[in-house]
Structures are given as structure tokens and as C-alpha cells.
GROMACS .gro file of N, CA, C and O in nm:
model
  512
    1MET      N    1  -2.221  -0.731   0.001
    1MET     CA    2  -2.066  -0.684  -0.044
    1MET      C    3  -2.129  -0.566  -0.151
    1MET      O    4  -2.206  -0.602  -0.226
    2PRO      N    5  -2.065  -0.418  -0.154
    2PRO     CA    6  -2.117  -0.315  -0.183
    2PRO      C    7  -2.034  -0.375  -0.345
    2PRO      O    8  -1.958  -0.412  -0.376
    3PRO      N    9  -2.132  -0.293  -0.454
    3PRO     CA   10  -2.060  -0.326  -0.581
    3PRO      C   11  -1.923  -0.289  -0.604
    3PRO      O   12  -1.889  -0.193  -0.534
    4GLY      N   13  -1.837  -0.370  -0.667
    4GLY     CA   14  -1.723  -0.363  -0.678
    4GLY      C   15  -1.601  -0.322  -0.538
    4GLY      O   16  -1.510  -0.326  -0.557
    5GLY      N   17  -1.668  -0.360  -0.440
    5GLY     CA   18  -1.601  -0.339  -0.306
    5GLY      C   19  -1.566  -0.486  -0.253
    5GLY      O   20  -1.599  -0.574  -0.311
    6THR      N   21  -1.474  -0.461  -0.137
    6THR     CA   22  -1.419  -0.554  -0.094
    6THR      C   23  -1.481  -0.562   0.054
    6THR      O   24  -1.482  -0.468   0.129
    7ASP      N   25  -1.512  -0.675   0.127
    7ASP     CA   26  -1.585  -0.703   0.231
    7ASP      C   27  -1.430  -0.712   0.332
    7ASP      O   28  -1.306  -0.766   0.324
    8PHE      N   29  -1.402  -0.635   0.469
    8PHE     CA   30  -1.351  -0.660   0.541
    8PHE      C   31  -1.396  -0.718   0.653
    8PHE      O   32  -1.486  -0.657   0.729
    9ILE      N   33  -1.335  -0.826   0.729
    9ILE     CA   34  -1.379  -0.885   0.841
    9ILE      C   35  -1.261  -0.885   0.978
    9ILE      O   36  -1.166  -0.909   0.950
   10PHE      N   37  -1.341  -0.819   1.061
   10PHE     CA   38  -1.231  -0.855   1.201
   10PHE      C   39  -1.349  -0.848   1.278
   10PHE      O   40  -1.464  -0.780   1.323
   11GLY      N   41  -1.317  -0.975   1.350
   11GLY     CA   42  -1.422  -1.035   1.437
   11GLY      C   43  -1.549  -1.080   1.402
   11GLY      O   44  -1.545  -1.149   1.317
   12GLU      N   45  -1.658  -0.982   1.423
   12GLU     CA   46  -1.796  -1.058   1.365
   12GLU      C   47  -1.796  -0.960   1.270
   12GLU      O   48  -1.937  -0.980   1.199
   13LYS      N   49  -1.754  -0.835   1.248
   13LYS     CA   50  -1.790  -0.703   1.149
   13LYS      C   51  -1.768  -0.734   1.024
   13LYS      O   52  -1.667  -0.774   1.001
   14ILE      N   53  -1.867  -0.722   0.918
   14ILE     CA   54  -1.803  -0.696   0.794
   14ILE      C   55  -1.851  -0.576   0.752
   14ILE      O   56  -1.957  -0.548   0.775
   15MET      N   57  -1.757  -0.493   0.659
   15MET     CA   58  -1.784  -0.388   0.645
   15MET      C   59  -1.702  -0.345   0.536
   15MET      O   60  -1.613  -0.436   0.504
   16PRO      N   61  -1.753  -0.253   0.408
   16PRO     CA   62  -1.660  -0.230   0.290
   16PRO      C   63  -1.514  -0.190   0.354
   16PRO      O   64  -1.511  -0.087   0.446
   17SER      N   65  -1.395  -0.219   0.247
   17SER     CA   66  -1.292  -0.173   0.265
   17SER      C   67  -1.226  -0.076   0.150
   17SER      O   68  -1.178  -0.142   0.065
   18PRO      N   69  -1.253   0.037   0.146
   18PRO     CA   70  -1.174   0.114   0.066
   18PRO      C   71  -1.016   0.093   0.036
   18PRO      O   72  -0.939   0.112  -0.030
   19LEU      N   73  -1.006   0.080   0.174
   19LEU     CA   74  -0.839   0.085   0.178
   19LEU      C   75  -0.763  -0.062   0.122
   19LEU      O   76  -0.683  -0.052   0.071
   20GLN      N   77  -0.858  -0.169   0.131
   20GLN     CA   78  -0.844  -0.280   0.058
   20GLN      C   79  -0.823  -0.280  -0.066
   20GLN      O   80  -0.742  -0.302  -0.149
   21ASP      N   81  -0.925  -0.195  -0.117
   21ASP     CA   82  -0.903  -0.178  -0.248
   21ASP      C   83  -0.835  -0.081  -0.329
   21ASP      O   84  -0.794  -0.149  -0.444
   22LYS      N   85  -0.805  -0.012  -0.235
   22LYS     CA   86  -0.717   0.101  -0.295
   22LYS      C   87  -0.559   0.049  -0.306
   22LYS      O   88  -0.488   0.111  -0.378
   23SER      N   89  -0.514  -0.004  -0.198
   23SER     CA   90  -0.395  -0.081  -0.184
   23SER      C   91  -0.396  -0.170  -0.294
   23SER      O   92  -0.255  -0.181  -0.319
   24LYS      N   93  -0.478  -0.272  -0.336
   24LYS     CA   94  -0.465  -0.380  -0.436
   24LYS      C   95  -0.464  -0.276  -0.546
   24LYS      O   96  -0.357  -0.336  -0.649
   25ALA      N   97  -0.537  -0.198  -0.595
   25ALA     CA   98  -0.527  -0.111  -0.715
   25ALA      C   99  -0.388  -0.031  -0.730
   25ALA      O  100  -0.305  -0.041  -0.800
   26PHE      N  101  -0.336   0.010  -0.627
   26PHE     CA  102  -0.202   0.050  -0.600
   26PHE      C  103  -0.101  -0.034  -0.637
   26PHE      O  104  -0.009  -0.025  -0.705
   27ALA      N  105  -0.083  -0.168  -0.584
   27ALA     CA  106   0.007  -0.271  -0.595
   27ALA      C  107  -0.015  -0.320  -0.750
   27ALA      O  108   0.107  -0.327  -0.799
   28LEU      N  109  -0.147  -0.323  -0.796
   28LEU     CA  110  -0.125  -0.341  -0.959
   28LEU      C  111  -0.090  -0.263  -1.056
   28LEU      O  112   0.010  -0.259  -1.115
   29GLU      N  113  -0.090  -0.114  -0.979
   29GLU     CA  114  -0.033   0.005  -1.073
   29GLU      C  115   0.131   0.007  -1.054
   29GLU      O  116   0.200   0.044  -1.156
   30ILE      N  117   0.162  -0.033  -0.917
   30ILE     CA  118   0.314  -0.057  -0.920
   30ILE      C  119   0.359  -0.154  -0.974
   30ILE      O  120   0.488  -0.129  -1.074
   31ILE      N  121   0.299  -0.262  -1.008
   31ILE     CA  122   0.359  -0.399  -1.100
   31ILE      C  123   0.386  -0.340  -1.245
   31ILE      O  124   0.475  -0.366  -1.301
   32LYS      N  125   0.280  -0.258  -1.285
   32LYS     CA  126   0.284  -0.198  -1.417
   32LYS      C  127   0.372  -0.116  -1.442
   32LYS      O  128   0.473  -0.111  -1.527
   33VAL      N  129   0.402   0.004  -1.355
   33VAL     CA  130   0.503   0.072  -1.353
   33VAL      C  131   0.665   0.049  -1.349
   33VAL      O  132   0.708   0.058  -1.464
   34CYS      N  133   0.688  -0.083  -1.268
   34CYS     CA  134   0.806  -0.127  -1.245
   34CYS      C  135   0.843  -0.224  -1.402
   34CYS      O  136   0.940  -0.224  -1.421
   35ASN      N  137   0.732  -0.306  -1.419
   35ASN     CA  138   0.764  -0.368  -1.560
   35ASN      C  139   0.802  -0.297  -1.669
   35ASN      O  140   0.864  -0.300  -1.750
   36GLU      N  141   0.696  -0.144  -1.683
   36GLU     CA  142   0.737  -0.060  -1.785
   36GLU      C  143   0.884  -0.011  -1.796
   36GLU      O  144   0.951  -0.016  -1.890
   37MET      N  145   0.944   0.000  -1.691
   37MET     CA  146   1.072   0.056  -1.638
   37MET      C  147   1.144  -0.054  -1.691
   37MET      O  148   1.285  -0.037  -1.712
   38LYS      N  149   1.135  -0.156  -1.630
   38LYS     CA  150   1.242  -0.295  -1.672
   38LYS      C  151   1.238  -0.301  -1.818
   38LYS      O  152   1.345  -0.347  -1.887
   39HIS      N  153   1.126  -0.324  -1.904
   39HIS     CA  154   1.120  -0.327  -2.025
   39HIS      C  155   1.175  -0.192  -2.113
   39HIS      O  156   1.266  -0.263  -2.196
   40SER      N  157   1.191  -0.099  -2.038
   40SER     CA  158   1.258   0.017  -2.116
   40SER      C  159   1.419   0.000  -2.059
   40SER      O  160   1.486   0.113  -2.138
   41LYS      N  161   1.453  -0.076  -1.991
   41LYS     CA  162   1.600  -0.094  -1.931
   41LYS      C  163   1.641   0.037  -1.893
   41LYS      O  164   1.764   0.061  -1.868
   42ARG      N  165   1.532   0.120  -1.815
   42ARG     CA  166   1.595   0.252  -1.762
   42ARG      C  167   1.661   0.219  -1.613
   42ARG      O  168   1.723   0.270  -1.583
   43GLU      N  169   1.589   0.115  -1.534
   43GLU     CA  170   1.626   0.100  -1.395
   43GLU      C  171   1.557  -0.017  -1.346
   43GLU      O  172   1.474  -0.071  -1.398
   44SER      N  173   1.676  -0.057  -1.249
   44SER     CA  174   1.618  -0.232  -1.221
   44SER      C  175   1.641  -0.212  -1.052
   44SER      O  176   1.565  -0.276  -1.017
   45VAL      N  177   1.726  -0.151  -0.992
   45VAL     CA  178   1.772  -0.169  -0.853
   45VAL      C  179   1.656  -0.101  -0.794
   45VAL      O  180   1.571  -0.156  -0.663
   46LEU      N  181   1.612   0.017  -0.836
   46LEU     CA  182   1.510   0.118  -0.781
   46LEU      C  183   1.376   0.047  -0.757
   46LEU      O  184   1.293   0.005  -0.678
   47THR      N  185   1.344  -0.020  -0.881
   47THR     CA  186   1.236  -0.078  -0.937
   47THR      C  187   1.207  -0.222  -0.863
   47THR      O  188   1.072  -0.270  -0.812
   48ASN      N  189   1.292  -0.280  -0.828
   48ASN     CA  190   1.295  -0.382  -0.767
   48ASN      C  191   1.246  -0.386  -0.612
   48ASN      O  192   1.174  -0.455  -0.565
   49GLN      N  193   1.315  -0.283  -0.573
   49GLN     CA  194   1.279  -0.258  -0.431
   49GLN      C  195   1.133  -0.190  -0.422
   49GLN      O  196   1.054  -0.206  -0.348
   50LEU      N  197   1.094  -0.120  -0.489
   50LEU     CA  198   0.975  -0.067  -0.516
   50LEU      C  199   0.829  -0.163  -0.542
   50LEU      O  200   0.722  -0.168  -0.455
   51ILE      N  201   0.902  -0.252  -0.605
   51ILE     CA  202   0.775  -0.344  -0.618
   51ILE      C  203   0.790  -0.422  -0.514
   51ILE      O  204   0.664  -0.509  -0.477
   52ARG      N  205   0.856  -0.440  -0.447
   52ARG     CA  206   0.871  -0.558  -0.314
   52ARG      C  207   0.767  -0.454  -0.217
   52ARG      O  208   0.694  -0.527  -0.135
   53SER      N  209   0.783  -0.355  -0.194
   53SER     CA  210   0.732  -0.273  -0.077
   53SER      C  211   0.599  -0.194  -0.161
   53SER      O  212   0.497  -0.233  -0.057
   54GLY      N  213   0.563  -0.196  -0.247
   54GLY     CA  214   0.458  -0.142  -0.285
   54GLY      C  215   0.334  -0.273  -0.316
   54GLY      O  216   0.236  -0.234  -0.270
   55THR      N  217   0.381  -0.393  -0.314
   55THR     CA  218   0.263  -0.477  -0.324
   55THR      C  219   0.270  -0.540  -0.179
   55THR      O  220   0.189  -0.607  -0.149
   56SER      N  221   0.319  -0.521  -0.092
   56SER     CA  222   0.348  -0.585   0.047
   56SER      C  223   0.281  -0.516   0.126
   56SER      O  224   0.213  -0.501   0.228
   57ILE      N  225   0.210  -0.385   0.107
   57ILE     CA  226   0.132  -0.278   0.159
   57ILE      C  227  -0.021  -0.364   0.133
   57ILE      O  228  -0.055  -0.390   0.258
   58GLY      N  229  -0.046  -0.375   0.054
   58GLY     CA  230  -0.174  -0.457   0.051
   58GLY      C  231  -0.202  -0.646   0.094
   58GLY      O  232  -0.257  -0.665   0.155
   59ALA      N  233  -0.078  -0.695   0.088
   59ALA     CA  234  -0.055  -0.807   0.206
   59ALA      C  235  -0.070  -0.801   0.318
   59ALA      O  236  -0.111  -0.865   0.365
   60ASN      N  237  -0.005  -0.701   0.363
   60ASN     CA  238   0.009  -0.653   0.506
   60ASN      C  239  -0.173  -0.609   0.539
   60ASN      O  240  -0.195  -0.666   0.678
   61ILE      N  241  -0.202  -0.531   0.482
   61ILE     CA  242  -0.371  -0.518   0.479
   61ILE      C  243  -0.446  -0.685   0.507
   61ILE      O  244  -0.522  -0.694   0.568
   62ARG      N  245  -0.413  -0.738   0.369
   62ARG     CA  246  -0.524  -0.873   0.406
   62ARG      C  247  -0.479  -0.956   0.544
   62ARG      O  248  -0.561  -0.992   0.548
   63GLU      N  249  -0.337  -0.954   0.545
   63GLU     CA  250  -0.327  -0.987   0.662
   63GLU      C  251  -0.347  -0.992   0.789
   63GLU      O  252  -0.461  -1.034   0.875
   64ALA      N  253  -0.411  -0.851   0.833
   64ALA     CA  254  -0.492  -0.824   0.913
   64ALA      C  255  -0.630  -0.858   0.928
   64ALA      O  256  -0.708  -0.855   1.064
   65MET      N  257  -0.689  -0.864   0.851
   65MET     CA  258  -0.791  -0.874   0.802
   65MET      C  259  -0.846  -1.041   0.943
   65MET      O  260  -0.919  -1.089   0.938
   66TYR      N  261  -0.717  -1.103   0.939
   66TYR     CA  262  -0.705  -1.249   1.003
   66TYR      C  263  -0.618  -1.205   1.119
   66TYR      O  264  -0.572  -1.316   1.199
   67ALA      N  265  -0.619  -1.089   1.219
   67ALA     CA  266  -0.545  -1.075   1.322
   67ALA      C  267  -0.608  -1.140   1.470
   67ALA      O  268  -0.723  -1.194   1.451
   68HIS      N  269  -0.514  -1.168   1.547
   68HIS     CA  270  -0.547  -1.279   1.645
   68HIS      C  271  -0.607  -1.164   1.759
   68HIS      O  272  -0.658  -1.188   1.867
   69GLY      N  273  -0.626  -1.030   1.726
   69GLY     CA  274  -0.718  -0.921   1.806
   69GLY      C  275  -0.664  -0.793   1.754
   69GLY      O  276  -0.603  -0.768   1.680
   70LYS      N  277  -0.717  -0.699   1.838
   70LYS     CA  278  -0.741  -0.585   1.815
   70LYS      C  279  -0.559  -0.517   1.786
   70LYS      O  280  -0.524  -0.450   1.675
   71ALA      N  281  -0.469  -0.551   1.889
   71ALA     CA  282  -0.332  -0.555   1.886
   71ALA      C  283  -0.247  -0.565   1.751
   71ALA      O  284  -0.193  -0.500   1.702
   72ASP      N  285  -0.289  -0.708   1.707
   72ASP     CA  286  -0.257  -0.783   1.638
   72ASP      C  287  -0.266  -0.686   1.493
   72ASP      O  288  -0.220  -0.659   1.427
   73PHE      N  289  -0.396  -0.671   1.462
   73PHE     CA  290  -0.462  -0.610   1.338
   73PHE      C  291  -0.420  -0.457   1.374
   73PHE      O  292  -0.349  -0.418   1.228
   74ILE      N  293  -0.386  -0.333   1.448
   74ILE     CA  294  -0.267  -0.253   1.432
   74ILE      C  295  -0.162  -0.250   1.408
   74ILE      O  296  -0.126  -0.184   1.318
   75ALA      N  297  -0.097  -0.391   1.463
   75ALA     CA  298   0.023  -0.406   1.429
   75ALA      C  299   0.066  -0.438   1.255
   75ALA      O  300   0.153  -0.401   1.248
   76LYS      N  301  -0.069  -0.512   1.251
   76LYS     CA  302  -0.029  -0.527   1.092
   76LYS      C  303  -0.054  -0.439   0.970
   76LYS      O  304   0.029  -0.381   0.875
   77LEU      N  305  -0.176  -0.343   1.017
   77LEU     CA  306  -0.162  -0.224   0.967
   77LEU      C  307  -0.045  -0.096   0.957
   77LEU      O  308  -0.003  -0.040   0.898
   78GLN      N  309   0.024  -0.114   1.125
   78GLN     CA  310   0.148  -0.022   1.111
   78GLN      C  311   0.246  -0.084   1.006
   78GLN      O  312   0.349   0.013   0.940
   79ILE      N  313   0.241  -0.200   0.973
   79ILE     CA  314   0.398  -0.270   0.918
   79ILE      C  315   0.293  -0.220   0.723
   79ILE      O  316   0.443  -0.160   0.661
   80ALA      N  317   0.198  -0.214   0.711
   80ALA     CA  318   0.170  -0.159   0.568
   80ALA      C  319   0.215  -0.034   0.558
   80ALA      O  320   0.251   0.040   0.460
   81LEU      N  321   0.168   0.043   0.696
   81LEU     CA  322   0.242   0.182   0.678
   81LEU      C  323   0.373   0.203   0.662
   81LEU      O  324   0.414   0.292   0.583
   82LYS      N  325   0.472   0.137   0.726
   82LYS     CA  326   0.586   0.153   0.679
   82LYS      C  327   0.655   0.114   0.555
   82LYS      O  328   0.718   0.167   0.496
   83GLU      N  329   0.550   0.019   0.517
   83GLU     CA  330   0.579  -0.047   0.365
   83GLU      C  331   0.543   0.091   0.259
   83GLU      O  332   0.588   0.095   0.168
   84CYS      N  333   0.431   0.148   0.302
   84CYS     CA  334   0.383   0.240   0.194
   84CYS      C  335   0.474   0.385   0.215
   84CYS      O  336   0.497   0.444   0.114
   85SER      N  337   0.532   0.397   0.312
   85SER     CA  338   0.603   0.483   0.350
   85SER      C  339   0.774   0.469   0.244
   85SER      O  340   0.795   0.572   0.188
   86GLU      N  341   0.807   0.315   0.259
   86GLU     CA  342   0.912   0.329   0.201
   86GLU      C  343   0.895   0.315  -0.008
   86GLU      O  344   0.948   0.364  -0.032
   87SER      N  345   0.746   0.264   0.020
   87SER     CA  346   0.725   0.283  -0.132
   87SER      C  347   0.725   0.455  -0.178
   87SER      O  348   0.772   0.423  -0.330
   88GLU      N  349   0.674   0.498  -0.124
   88GLU     CA  350   0.669   0.647  -0.156
   88GLU      C  351   0.812   0.703  -0.131
   88GLU      O  352   0.846   0.814  -0.247
   89TYR      N  353   0.917   0.676  -0.090
   89TYR     CA  354   1.053   0.709  -0.063
   89TYR      C  355   1.137   0.670  -0.201
   89TYR      O  356   1.143   0.749  -0.332
   90TRP      N  357   1.074   0.544  -0.295
   90TRP     CA  358   1.142   0.488  -0.421
   90TRP      C  359   1.055   0.582  -0.539
   90TRP      O  360   1.135   0.594  -0.606
   91LEU      N  361   0.962   0.589  -0.495
   91LEU     CA  362   0.878   0.679  -0.584
   91LEU      C  363   0.927   0.793  -0.647
   91LEU      O  364   0.982   0.866  -0.747
   92GLU      N  365   0.970   0.864  -0.517
   92GLU     CA  366   1.022   0.995  -0.496
   92GLU      C  367   1.160   0.998  -0.573
   92GLU      O  368   1.172   1.098  -0.643
   93LEU      N  369   1.203   0.892  -0.553
   93LEU     CA  370   1.383   0.900  -0.630
   93LEU      C  371   1.373   0.865  -0.764
   93LEU      O  372   1.433   0.945  -0.839
   94LEU      N  373   1.255   0.792  -0.783
   94LEU     CA  374   1.260   0.769  -0.948
   94LEU      C  375   1.208   0.884  -1.039
   94LEU      O  376   1.277   0.932  -1.097
   95ILE      N  377   1.130   0.971  -0.950
   95ILE     CA  378   1.016   1.061  -0.997
   95ILE      C  379   1.169   1.204  -1.032
   95ILE      O  380   1.216   1.243  -1.131
   96GLU      N  381   1.219   1.199  -0.909
   96GLU     CA  382   1.300   1.325  -0.902
   96GLU      C  383   1.445   1.308  -0.958
   96GLU      O  384   1.503   1.389  -0.992
   97SER      N  385   1.482   1.184  -1.009
   97SER     CA  386   1.565   1.135  -1.086
   97SER      C  387   1.585   1.129  -1.245
   97SER      O  388   1.673   1.142  -1.310
   98GLY      N  389   1.453   1.135  -1.242
   98GLY     CA  390   1.397   1.150  -1.398
   98GLY      C  391   1.371   1.042  -1.463
   98GLY      O  392   1.354   1.012  -1.632
   99TYR      N  393   1.404   0.900  -1.403
   99TYR     CA  394   1.357   0.773  -1.447
   99TYR      C  395   1.239   0.721  -1.470
   99TYR      O  396   1.221   0.698  -1.560
  100TYR      N  397   1.155   0.801  -1.376
  100TYR     CA  398   1.019   0.826  -1.435
  100TYR      C  399   0.927   0.944  -1.399
  100TYR      O  400   0.946   1.025  -1.305
  101ASP      N  401   0.835   0.995  -1.483
  101ASP     CA  402   0.765   1.128  -1.489
  101ASP      C  403   0.642   1.115  -1.482
  101ASP      O  404   0.594   1.239  -1.479
  102ASP      N  405   0.558   1.055  -1.445
  102ASP     CA  406   0.432   1.076  -1.400
  102ASP      C  407   0.407   1.052  -1.235
  102ASP      O  408   0.426   0.952  -1.167
  103PRO      N  409   0.360   1.188  -1.200
  103PRO     CA  410   0.359   1.186  -1.025
  103PRO      C  411   0.235   1.138  -0.989
  103PRO      O  412   0.202   1.122  -0.882
  104THR      N  413   0.113   1.053  -1.084
  104THR     CA  414   0.020   1.029  -1.031
  104THR      C  415   0.021   0.890  -0.933
  104THR      O  416  -0.040   0.895  -0.854
  105ILE      N  417   0.130   0.821  -0.950
  105ILE     CA  418   0.132   0.693  -0.863
  105ILE      C  419   0.172   0.777  -0.733
  105ILE      O  420   0.141   0.688  -0.632
  106LEU      N  421   0.266   0.849  -0.710
  106LEU     CA  422   0.302   0.889  -0.591
  106LEU      C  423   0.179   0.969  -0.540
  106LEU      O  424   0.168   0.931  -0.399
  107LYS      N  425   0.105   1.032  -0.601
  107LYS     CA  426  -0.051   1.082  -0.557
  107LYS      C  427  -0.104   0.954  -0.497
  107LYS      O  428  -0.198   0.956  -0.377
  108GLN      N  429  -0.150   0.843  -0.535
  108GLN     CA  430  -0.220   0.736  -0.522
  108GLN      C  431  -0.140   0.684  -0.411
  108GLN      O  432  -0.200   0.645  -0.319
  109CYS      N  433  -0.011   0.620  -0.387
  109CYS     CA  434   0.068   0.627  -0.264
  109CYS      C  435   0.000   0.687  -0.160
  109CYS      O  436   0.005   0.655  -0.053
  110THR      N  437   0.035   0.820  -0.178
  110THR     CA  438  -0.011   0.930  -0.062
  110THR      C  439  -0.129   0.903  -0.016
  110THR      O  440  -0.174   0.888   0.134
  111GLU      N  441  -0.246   0.852  -0.100
  111GLU     CA  442  -0.400   0.864  -0.071
  111GLU      C  443  -0.409   0.710   0.021
  111GLU      O  444  -0.473   0.729   0.154
  112VAL      N  445  -0.353   0.623  -0.015
  112VAL     CA  446  -0.304   0.456   0.055
  112VAL      C  447  -0.243   0.490   0.194
  112VAL      O  448  -0.315   0.481   0.318
  113LYS      N  449  -0.147   0.609   0.192
  113LYS     CA  450  -0.100   0.605   0.343
  113LYS      C  451  -0.207   0.712   0.406
  113LYS      O  452  -0.216   0.694   0.521
  114ARG      N  453  -0.293   0.803   0.386
  114ARG     CA  454  -0.352   0.870   0.487
  114ARG      C  455  -0.460   0.774   0.500
  114ARG      O  456  -0.506   0.832   0.585
  115LEU      N  457  -0.522   0.688   0.409
  115LEU     CA  458  -0.612   0.597   0.476
  115LEU      C  459  -0.580   0.504   0.597
  115LEU      O  460  -0.618   0.467   0.667
  116LEU      N  461  -0.447   0.447   0.571
  116LEU     CA  462  -0.381   0.360   0.669
  116LEU      C  463  -0.374   0.459   0.783
  116LEU      O  464  -0.388   0.383   0.911
  117ILE      N  465  -0.333   0.568   0.808
  117ILE     CA  466  -0.310   0.618   0.895
  117ILE      C  467  -0.448   0.639   0.986
  117ILE      O  468  -0.451   0.639   1.117
  118ALA      N  469  -0.554   0.679   0.878
  118ALA     CA  470  -0.680   0.690   0.925
  118ALA      C  471  -0.731   0.554   1.011
  118ALA      O  472  -0.797   0.565   1.144
  119SER      N  473  -0.666   0.488   0.942
  119SER     CA  474  -0.744   0.345   1.026
  119SER      C  475  -0.667   0.293   1.122
  119SER      O  476  -0.761   0.228   1.250
  120ILE      N  477  -0.524   0.338   1.117
  120ILE     CA  478  -0.483   0.297   1.296
  120ILE      C  479  -0.529   0.414   1.386
  120ILE      O  480  -0.541   0.328   1.485
  121ASN      N  481  -0.547   0.516   1.340
  121ASN     CA  482  -0.552   0.609   1.443
  121ASN      C  483  -0.719   0.571   1.507
  121ASN      O  484  -0.749   0.572   1.623
  122THR      N  485  -0.809   0.553   1.405
  122THR     CA  486  -0.945   0.467   1.473
  122THR      C  487  -0.928   0.341   1.544
  122THR      O  488  -0.996   0.329   1.650
  123ALA      N  489  -0.873   0.248   1.504
  123ALA     CA  490  -0.840   0.119   1.523
  123ALA      C  491  -0.779   0.148   1.724
  123ALA      O  492  -0.831   0.110   1.811
  124LYS      N  493  -0.691   0.252   1.707
  124LYS     CA  494  -0.625   0.279   1.819
  124LYS      C  495  -0.706   0.341   1.944
  124LYS      O  496  -0.732   0.287   2.054
  125LYS      N  497  -0.809   0.438   1.860
  125LYS     CA  498  -0.894   0.497   1.926
  125LYS      C  499  -1.005   0.377   1.989
  125LYS      O  500  -1.074   0.390   2.120
  126ASN      N  501  -1.070   0.300   1.932
  126ASN     CA  502  -1.139   0.198   1.944
  126ASN      C  503  -1.125   0.073   2.052
  126ASN      O  504  -1.170  -0.004   2.088
  127GLN      N  505  -0.971   0.106   2.084
  127GLN     CA  506  -0.901  -0.057   2.128
  127GLN      C  507  -0.906  -0.010   2.274
  127GLN      O  508  -0.950   0.068   2.352
  128VAL      N  509  -0.981  -0.148   2.327
  128VAL     CA  510  -1.001  -0.164   2.461
  128VAL      C  511  -0.928  -0.215   2.547
  128VAL      O  512  -0.830  -0.295   2.518
   0.00000   0.00000   0.00000
């Protein structure tokens, strides 16, 4: 396993997974942002939605590790992509409404989304 990296297992292959690492880091950042906003009593309805979708991304990626085949693997990553898109929406609403003012988390979400899209495309291309 590379230093600081997570192994990703699919079938017999073991490979480093920046996608797993970045999605977990994103989830941890989402938890911090939502807790910060709840403690300041600025917003709760949107943050409740965001914490669900933002932490679900990594959970679905983790589930993909134990997929029953390539089709199931792709399906789990596609669910993660949908959750990522939803998180992006909630973040846009929070930032554009003025409830949250640091766009760094939105950039992090976009990075995870790009990795997911690339992973899904690669898995589809390699699907037999």
C-alpha cells in the first residue's frame, strides 16, 4: 500500500485509490462544514441534505470494492456520482445564498466528481 493511500480491491487486483482517499477527505470536510453551520444556527435544512449526500459518496465507493462483478461495480460508482452531483447542488445553494462563503469545498466536490466520471468511463471501456 502506498504511504497515505488506500488499497482498492476489485477481483484479484489491488491498486491505490485516490478516489477513495479524496471522497473520504471530502466527507470529513462536509461533516466539519455542516457542524460549523449548525453550531452557528445559520442553516439546518440544507445542511441535513448535504451531510447525507456528501457522506454517501464515499460509502458507495467503498461498496464498489465488494461489487459482484463489473456491472455492479459501475452501478455503485454511478450512485456515488449522483450523490456527488446532489452535494454539488446543495453546496451551490449554500454559497450562492450567502449561508457559506468558502468555495474550496465546492472545488473539492468537483474534483471528486471528475475522478468518478473518469473511473466510470474507464470501467465501462474495460467491461467485457
